[in-house]
Amino acid sequence: VQLQASGGGLVQAGGSLRPSCTASGRTIGTDAMGWFRQVPGKERDFVAAINYSGGTTNYADSVKGRFTISRDNAKNTVYLEMTSLKPEDTAVYYCGLDRRPNLHQRSYLTGVYGHWGQGTLLTVSS
C-alpha cells in the first residue's frame, strides 16, 4: 500500500486547512490510521488517530478541540481538519497505517504504523 499526503501549505495563524491522505494499492477500510507531525531535529509526534470505521478517534492534547480526523473509506482517504492554527503547528504532517482495525494503547506510537506517506508541509505564519 502507498500513502500520499497532500493539502499542506502556508496559512496565517487562526486559519484552517484540511490535508488529506489517499491510499493506493489496496483498500484501507479495515485499518486504523494516524496523523503525526515532525519538525526538523525532533521526533515524529502523534497528532490524531482513527479506527477503521471512523467511529473512534483519539487526539494529542495539543490539538484537541482544534483538529478533527475523519475518513472516507469509499475514497480510500483520511483527512485532518485543522482549525485555529498556531505557529507551533508548523511541521511536516505524515499519515500512517496501522493494520489493526481499532485504536489501542499504543496508537500514539510511530512504531505501530507499518506504512507511511511522504509528508506534507504546513507552515503557520504569525
Tab-separated table of N, CA and C in Angstrom:
chain	number	residue	atom	x	y	z
A	1	VAL	N	0.846	-1.176	0.000
A	1	VAL	CA	0.000	0.000	0.000
A	1	VAL	C	0.892	1.240	0.000
A	2	GLN	N	0.501	2.239	-0.787
A	2	GLN	CA	1.216	3.522	-0.809
A	2	GLN	C	0.278	4.605	-0.290
A	3	LEU	N	0.828	5.473	0.537
A	3	LEU	CA	0.060	6.573	1.105
A	3	LEU	C	0.579	7.892	0.557
A	4	GLN	N	-0.328	8.723	0.106
A	4	GLN	CA	0.044	10.010	-0.473
A	4	GLN	C	-0.634	11.116	0.321
A	5	ALA	N	0.153	11.880	1.056
A	5	ALA	CA	-0.384	13.014	1.810
A	5	ALA	C	-0.300	14.269	0.971
A	6	SER	N	-1.309	15.100	1.065
A	6	SER	CA	-1.322	16.351	0.314
A	6	SER	C	-2.199	17.350	1.049
A	7	GLY	N	-2.136	18.601	0.598
A	7	GLY	CA	-3.013	19.617	1.164
A	7	GLY	C	-2.373	20.510	2.190
A	8	GLY	N	-1.071	20.366	2.398
A	8	GLY	CA	-0.388	21.302	3.263
A	8	GLY	C	-0.230	22.645	2.569
A	9	GLY	N	0.385	23.584	3.263
A	9	GLY	CA	0.580	24.884	2.655
A	9	GLY	C	0.935	25.931	3.679
A	10	LEU	N	0.858	27.180	3.248
A	10	LEU	CA	1.147	28.327	4.107
A	10	LEU	C	-0.171	28.971	4.512
A	11	VAL	N	-0.362	29.165	5.804
A	11	VAL	CA	-1.607	29.744	6.314
A	11	VAL	C	-1.280	30.664	7.472
A	12	GLN	N	-2.088	31.675	7.654
A	12	GLN	CA	-1.886	32.591	8.772
A	12	GLN	C	-2.428	31.989	10.059
A	13	ALA	N	-1.884	32.431	11.161
A	13	ALA	CA	-2.376	31.988	12.461
A	13	ALA	C	-3.869	32.274	12.566
A	14	GLY	N	-4.586	31.298	13.111
A	14	GLY	CA	-6.027	31.405	13.206
A	14	GLY	C	-6.759	30.809	12.027
A	15	GLY	N	-6.025	30.484	10.989
A	15	GLY	CA	-6.632	29.944	9.782
A	15	GLY	C	-6.889	28.457	9.870
A	16	SER	N	-7.346	27.900	8.745
A	16	SER	CA	-7.724	26.489	8.686
A	16	SER	C	-7.129	25.830	7.449
A	17	LEU	N	-7.014	24.518	7.523
A	17	LEU	CA	-6.509	23.741	6.400
A	17	LEU	C	-6.984	22.309	6.583
A	18	ARG	N	-7.132	21.584	5.490
A	18	ARG	CA	-7.550	20.193	5.584
A	18	ARG	C	-6.689	19.311	4.682
A	19	PRO	N	-5.551	18.879	5.178
A	19	PRO	CA	-4.771	17.936	4.385
A	19	PRO	C	-5.467	16.582	4.314
A	20	SER	N	-5.101	15.821	3.292
A	20	SER	CA	-5.677	14.502	3.106
A	20	SER	C	-4.574	13.484	2.866
A	21	CYS	N	-4.931	12.246	3.053
A	21	CYS	CA	-4.009	11.121	2.853
A	21	CYS	C	-4.770	10.061	2.076
A	22	THR	N	-4.333	9.815	0.852
A	22	THR	CA	-5.016	8.855	-0.015
A	22	THR	C	-4.148	7.630	-0.222
A	23	ALA	N	-4.763	6.483	-0.083
A	23	ALA	CA	-4.044	5.226	-0.232
A	23	ALA	C	-4.272	4.641	-1.617
A	24	SER	N	-3.274	3.955	-2.102
A	24	SER	CA	-3.392	3.216	-3.352
A	24	SER	C	-2.733	1.865	-3.181
A	25	GLY	N	-3.106	0.944	-4.013
A	25	GLY	CA	-2.534	-0.397	-3.944
A	25	GLY	C	-3.455	-1.403	-3.291
A	26	ARG	N	-4.204	-0.949	-2.304
A	26	ARG	CA	-5.248	-1.760	-1.691
A	26	ARG	C	-6.155	-0.860	-0.867
A	27	THR	N	-7.275	-1.375	-0.464
A	27	THR	CA	-8.192	-0.572	0.344
A	27	THR	C	-7.702	-0.522	1.788
A	28	ILE	N	-8.028	0.564	2.460
A	28	ILE	CA	-7.619	0.734	3.856
A	28	ILE	C	-8.820	0.710	4.787
A	29	GLY	N	-9.918	0.209	4.311
A	29	GLY	CA	-11.147	0.220	5.086
A	29	GLY	C	-11.150	-0.655	6.323
A	30	THR	N	-10.135	-1.493	6.483
A	30	THR	CA	-10.052	-2.333	7.682
A	30	THR	C	-8.882	-1.934	8.570
A	31	ASP	N	-8.278	-0.801	8.290
A	31	ASP	CA	-7.079	-0.357	9.006
A	31	ASP	C	-7.301	0.921	9.790
A	32	ALA	N	-6.758	0.962	10.993
A	32	ALA	CA	-6.695	2.231	11.706
A	32	ALA	C	-5.638	3.112	11.041
A	33	MET	N	-5.856	4.411	11.126
A	33	MET	CA	-4.945	5.359	10.501
A	33	MET	C	-4.563	6.445	11.497
A	34	GLY	N	-3.413	7.030	11.293
A	34	GLY	CA	-2.974	8.088	12.185
A	34	GLY	C	-2.305	9.224	11.441
A	35	TRP	N	-2.349	10.388	12.069
A	35	TRP	CA	-1.594	11.547	11.597
A	35	TRP	C	-0.541	11.883	12.654
A	36	PHE	N	0.662	12.162	12.171
A	36	PHE	CA	1.769	12.568	13.027
A	36	PHE	C	2.399	13.813	12.414
A	37	ARG	N	3.223	14.484	13.179
A	37	ARG	CA	3.920	15.644	12.628
A	37	ARG	C	5.348	15.685	13.162
A	38	GLN	N	6.190	16.332	12.376
A	38	GLN	CA	7.609	16.366	12.718
A	38	GLN	C	8.216	17.686	12.288
A	39	VAL	N	9.010	18.263	13.178
A	39	VAL	CA	9.800	19.445	12.836
A	39	VAL	C	11.259	19.016	12.781
A	40	PRO	N	12.084	19.718	12.026
A	40	PRO	CA	13.485	19.316	11.885
A	40	PRO	C	14.189	19.185	13.223
A	41	GLY	N	14.897	18.081	13.381
A	41	GLY	CA	15.669	17.855	14.587
A	41	GLY	C	14.892	17.269	15.744
A	42	LYS	N	13.596	17.029	15.525
A	42	LYS	CA	12.780	16.463	16.596
A	42	LYS	C	12.125	15.173	16.145
A	43	GLU	N	11.583	14.458	17.109
A	43	GLU	CA	10.925	13.200	16.795
A	43	GLU	C	9.559	13.459	16.159
A	44	ARG	N	9.053	12.429	15.522
A	44	ARG	CA	7.721	12.490	14.928
A	44	ARG	C	6.696	12.317	16.049
A	45	ASP	N	5.807	13.276	16.171
A	45	ASP	CA	4.851	13.296	17.271
A	45	ASP	C	3.445	12.933	16.814
A	46	PHE	N	2.749	12.260	17.677
A	46	PHE	CA	1.363	11.879	17.431
A	46	PHE	C	0.463	13.106	17.384
A	47	VAL	N	-0.470	13.100	16.432
A	47	VAL	CA	-1.459	14.163	16.321
A	47	VAL	C	-2.861	13.608	16.535
A	48	ALA	N	-3.224	12.593	15.751
A	48	ALA	CA	-4.586	12.053	15.833
A	48	ALA	C	-4.612	10.660	15.220
A	49	ALA	N	-5.595	9.879	15.629
A	49	ALA	CA	-5.779	8.541	15.075
A	49	ALA	C	-7.268	8.246	14.948
A	50	ILE	N	-7.579	7.341	14.037
A	50	ILE	CA	-8.977	6.990	13.782
A	50	ILE	C	-9.061	5.498	13.499
A	51	ASN	N	-10.117	4.865	14.008
A	51	ASN	CA	-10.230	3.431	13.776
A	51	ASN	C	-10.767	3.159	12.365
A	52	TYR	N	-10.923	1.883	12.031
A	52	TYR	CA	-11.230	1.509	10.656
A	52	TYR	C	-12.545	2.088	10.132
A	53	SER	N	-13.493	2.265	11.025
A	53	SER	CA	-14.817	2.718	10.592
A	53	SER	C	-15.017	4.220	10.738
A	54	GLY	N	-14.123	4.854	11.479
A	54	GLY	CA	-14.305	6.273	11.773
A	54	GLY	C	-15.082	6.520	13.046
A	55	GLY	N	-15.484	5.448	13.713
A	55	GLY	CA	-16.303	5.595	14.902
A	55	GLY	C	-15.543	5.961	16.152
A	56	THR	N	-14.244	5.771	16.129
A	56	THR	CA	-13.415	6.083	17.300
A	56	THR	C	-12.226	6.920	16.858
A	57	THR	N	-11.987	7.993	17.590
A	57	THR	CA	-10.846	8.856	17.299
A	57	THR	C	-10.104	9.173	18.590
A	58	ASN	N	-8.873	9.614	18.428
A	58	ASN	CA	-8.053	9.999	19.558
A	58	ASN	C	-7.136	11.131	19.117
A	59	TYR	N	-6.867	12.052	20.044
A	59	TYR	CA	-6.099	13.233	19.692
A	59	TYR	C	-5.022	13.530	20.724
A	60	ALA	N	-3.949	14.134	20.272
A	60	ALA	CA	-2.973	14.693	21.190
A	60	ALA	C	-3.605	15.880	21.906
A	61	ASP	N	-3.206	16.096	23.140
A	61	ASP	CA	-3.789	17.198	23.919
A	61	ASP	C	-3.591	18.543	23.222
A	62	SER	N	-2.490	18.683	22.528
A	62	SER	CA	-2.149	19.961	21.909
A	62	SER	C	-3.085	20.348	20.767
A	63	VAL	N	-3.843	19.379	20.242
A	63	VAL	CA	-4.719	19.686	19.108
A	63	VAL	C	-6.186	19.438	19.407
A	64	LYS	N	-6.488	18.927	20.577
A	64	LYS	CA	-7.886	18.643	20.935
A	64	LYS	C	-8.726	19.905	20.833
A	65	GLY	N	-9.876	19.762	20.213
A	65	GLY	CA	-10.771	20.895	20.051
A	65	GLY	C	-10.467	21.747	18.838
A	66	ARG	N	-9.311	21.536	18.215
A	66	ARG	CA	-8.930	22.314	17.030
A	66	ARG	C	-8.839	21.452	15.767
A	67	PHE	N	-8.409	20.212	15.937
A	67	PHE	CA	-8.227	19.308	14.806
A	67	PHE	C	-9.283	18.213	14.855
A	68	THR	N	-9.684	17.760	13.677
A	68	THR	CA	-10.624	16.651	13.559
A	68	THR	C	-10.135	15.683	12.492
A	69	ILE	N	-9.972	14.438	12.883
A	69	ILE	CA	-9.597	13.406	11.921
A	69	ILE	C	-10.863	12.709	11.448
A	70	SER	N	-10.893	12.402	10.167
A	70	SER	CA	-12.050	11.708	9.604
A	70	SER	C	-11.571	10.847	8.442
A	71	ARG	N	-12.462	10.030	7.930
A	71	ARG	CA	-12.083	9.167	6.816
A	71	ARG	C	-13.268	8.914	5.916
A	72	ASP	N	-12.970	8.667	4.651
A	72	ASP	CA	-13.961	8.268	3.672
A	72	ASP	C	-13.425	6.994	3.041
A	73	ASN	N	-13.885	5.865	3.514
A	73	ASN	CA	-13.343	4.595	3.030
A	73	ASN	C	-13.697	4.344	1.565
A	74	ALA	N	-14.768	4.924	1.102
A	74	ALA	CA	-15.116	4.775	-0.312
A	74	ALA	C	-14.077	5.454	-1.208
A	75	LYS	N	-13.433	6.483	-0.661
A	75	LYS	CA	-12.389	7.185	-1.400
A	75	LYS	C	-10.991	6.779	-0.965
A	76	ASN	N	-10.935	5.840	-0.031
A	76	ASN	CA	-9.628	5.374	0.464
A	76	ASN	C	-8.783	6.518	0.996
A	77	THR	N	-9.431	7.436	1.694
A	77	THR	CA	-8.784	8.678	2.091
A	77	THR	C	-9.087	9.009	3.547
A	78	VAL	N	-8.075	9.567	4.204
A	78	VAL	CA	-8.199	10.061	5.573
A	78	VAL	C	-7.899	11.559	5.545
A	79	TYR	N	-8.625	12.303	6.360
A	79	TYR	CA	-8.481	13.752	6.388
A	79	TYR	C	-8.076	14.226	7.783
A	80	LEU	N	-7.503	15.426	7.805
A	80	LEU	CA	-7.214	16.071	9.078
A	80	LEU	C	-7.659	17.525	8.961
A	81	GLU	N	-8.832	17.811	9.497
A	81	GLU	CA	-9.353	19.172	9.500
A	81	GLU	C	-8.663	19.940	10.615
A	82	MET	N	-7.951	20.995	10.239
A	82	MET	CA	-7.178	21.763	11.215
A	82	MET	C	-7.733	23.185	11.263
A	83	THR	N	-8.133	23.631	12.419
A	83	THR	CA	-8.656	24.977	12.607
A	83	THR	C	-7.880	25.686	13.712
A	84	SER	N	-8.099	26.995	13.812
A	84	SER	CA	-7.428	27.807	14.834
A	84	SER	C	-5.940	27.515	14.872
A	85	LEU	N	-5.333	27.483	13.720
A	85	LEU	CA	-3.928	27.105	13.614
A	85	LEU	C	-3.017	28.098	14.310
A	86	LYS	N	-1.952	27.556	14.875
A	86	LYS	CA	-0.965	28.330	15.612
A	86	LYS	C	0.395	28.143	14.959
A	87	PRO	N	1.300	29.090	15.146
A	87	PRO	CA	2.647	28.919	14.579
A	87	PRO	C	3.321	27.627	15.038
A	88	GLU	N	3.024	27.190	16.243
A	88	GLU	CA	3.638	25.953	16.746
A	88	GLU	C	3.087	24.702	16.077
A	89	ASP	N	2.056	24.838	15.249
A	89	ASP	CA	1.569	23.711	14.460
A	89	ASP	C	2.407	23.497	13.199
A	90	THR	N	3.324	24.405	12.922
A	90	THR	CA	4.180	24.278	11.749
A	90	THR	C	5.003	23.002	11.828
A	91	ALA	N	4.911	22.171	10.795
A	91	ALA	CA	5.595	20.875	10.778
A	91	ALA	C	5.310	20.199	9.446
A	92	VAL	N	6.003	19.109	9.220
A	92	VAL	CA	5.635	18.195	8.142
A	92	VAL	C	4.664	17.179	8.740
A	93	TYR	N	3.536	17.030	8.109
A	93	TYR	CA	2.497	16.127	8.594
A	93	TYR	C	2.529	14.831	7.797
A	94	TYR	N	2.550	13.728	8.528
A	94	TYR	CA	2.618	12.395	7.931
A	94	TYR	C	1.380	11.586	8.317
A	95	CYS	N	0.915	10.774	7.377
A	95	CYS	CA	-0.134	9.821	7.710
A	95	CYS	C	0.486	8.432	7.780
A	96	GLY	N	-0.042	7.630	8.675
A	96	GLY	CA	0.449	6.282	8.859
A	96	GLY	C	-0.694	5.288	8.908
A	97	LEU	N	-0.386	4.058	8.571
A	97	LEU	CA	-1.374	2.983	8.554
A	97	LEU	C	-1.000	1.917	9.567
A	98	ASP	N	-1.952	1.612	10.451
A	98	ASP	CA	-1.813	0.536	11.425
A	98	ASP	C	-2.748	-0.581	10.974
A	99	ARG	N	-2.240	-1.737	10.702
A	99	ARG	CA	-3.062	-2.806	10.127
A	99	ARG	C	-4.089	-3.347	11.100
A	100	ARG	N	-3.988	-2.975	12.356
A	100	ARG	CA	-5.054	-3.332	13.278
A	100	ARG	C	-6.265	-2.440	13.013
A	101	PRO	N	-7.455	-2.942	13.167
A	101	PRO	CA	-8.637	-2.141	12.833
A	101	PRO	C	-9.005	-1.080	13.867
A	102	ASN	N	-8.731	-1.374	15.126
A	102	ASN	CA	-9.180	-0.474	16.186
A	102	ASN	C	-8.005	0.195	16.891
A	103	LEU	N	-8.295	1.316	17.525
A	103	LEU	CA	-7.279	2.012	18.289
A	103	LEU	C	-6.942	1.213	19.542
A	104	HIS	N	-5.763	1.417	20.052
A	104	HIS	CA	-5.302	0.685	21.231
A	104	HIS	C	-4.363	1.578	22.002
A	105	GLN	N	-3.805	1.047	23.063
A	105	GLN	CA	-2.994	1.867	23.958
A	105	GLN	C	-1.733	2.403	23.309
A	106	ARG	N	-1.302	1.760	22.218
A	106	ARG	CA	-0.078	2.212	21.577
A	106	ARG	C	-0.340	2.979	20.285
A	107	SER	N	-1.545	3.389	20.050
A	107	SER	CA	-1.888	4.072	18.798
A	107	SER	C	-1.190	5.414	18.650
A	108	TYR	N	-0.598	5.928	19.718
A	108	TYR	CA	0.111	7.198	19.645
A	108	TYR	C	1.596	7.000	19.317
A	109	LEU	N	2.031	5.771	19.153
A	109	LEU	CA	3.432	5.465	18.907
A	109	LEU	C	3.697	5.240	17.425
A	110	THR	N	4.768	5.813	16.914
A	110	THR	CA	5.090	5.654	15.494
A	110	THR	C	5.380	4.199	15.137
A	111	GLY	N	5.881	3.430	16.079
A	111	GLY	CA	6.291	2.067	15.780
A	111	GLY	C	5.178	1.112	15.392
A	112	VAL	N	3.923	1.471	15.717
A	112	VAL	CA	2.828	0.554	15.382
A	112	VAL	C	2.328	0.765	13.958
A	113	TYR	N	2.819	1.790	13.314
A	113	TYR	CA	2.364	2.112	11.950
A	113	TYR	C	3.379	1.543	10.955
A	114	GLY	N	2.913	0.627	10.145
A	114	GLY	CA	3.817	-0.070	9.240
A	114	GLY	C	4.018	0.619	7.903
A	115	HIS	N	3.152	1.560	7.594
A	115	HIS	CA	3.254	2.252	6.316
A	115	HIS	C	3.084	3.744	6.559
A	116	TRP	N	3.875	4.529	5.820
A	116	TRP	CA	3.840	5.978	5.966
A	116	TRP	C	3.758	6.649	4.608
A	117	GLY	N	3.090	7.807	4.585
A	117	GLY	CA	3.142	8.658	3.414
A	117	GLY	C	4.406	9.503	3.445
A	118	GLN	N	4.585	10.314	2.407
A	118	GLN	CA	5.814	11.082	2.282
A	118	GLN	C	5.771	12.383	3.060
A	119	GLY	N	4.629	12.787	3.551
A	119	GLY	CA	4.527	14.002	4.346
A	119	GLY	C	4.108	15.198	3.527
A	120	THR	N	3.421	16.109	4.192
A	120	THR	CA	3.018	17.365	3.566
A	120	THR	C	3.311	18.489	4.552
A	121	LEU	N	3.920	19.565	4.058
A	121	LEU	CA	4.400	20.635	4.919
A	121	LEU	C	3.308	21.655	5.197
A	122	LEU	N	3.130	21.938	6.485
A	122	LEU	CA	2.238	23.016	6.912
A	122	LEU	C	3.084	24.091	7.571
A	123	THR	N	2.930	25.319	7.108
A	123	THR	CA	3.604	26.451	7.721
A	123	THR	C	2.554	27.454	8.170
A	124	VAL	N	2.570	27.775	9.460
A	124	VAL	CA	1.625	28.738	10.013
A	124	VAL	C	2.389	30.000	10.372
A	125	SER	N	2.038	31.086	9.740
A	125	SER	CA	2.728	32.346	9.995
A	125	SER	C	1.995	33.133	11.076
A	126	SER	N	2.774	33.875	11.850
A	126	SER	CA	2.184	34.655	12.953
A	126	SER	C	1.739	36.035	12.497
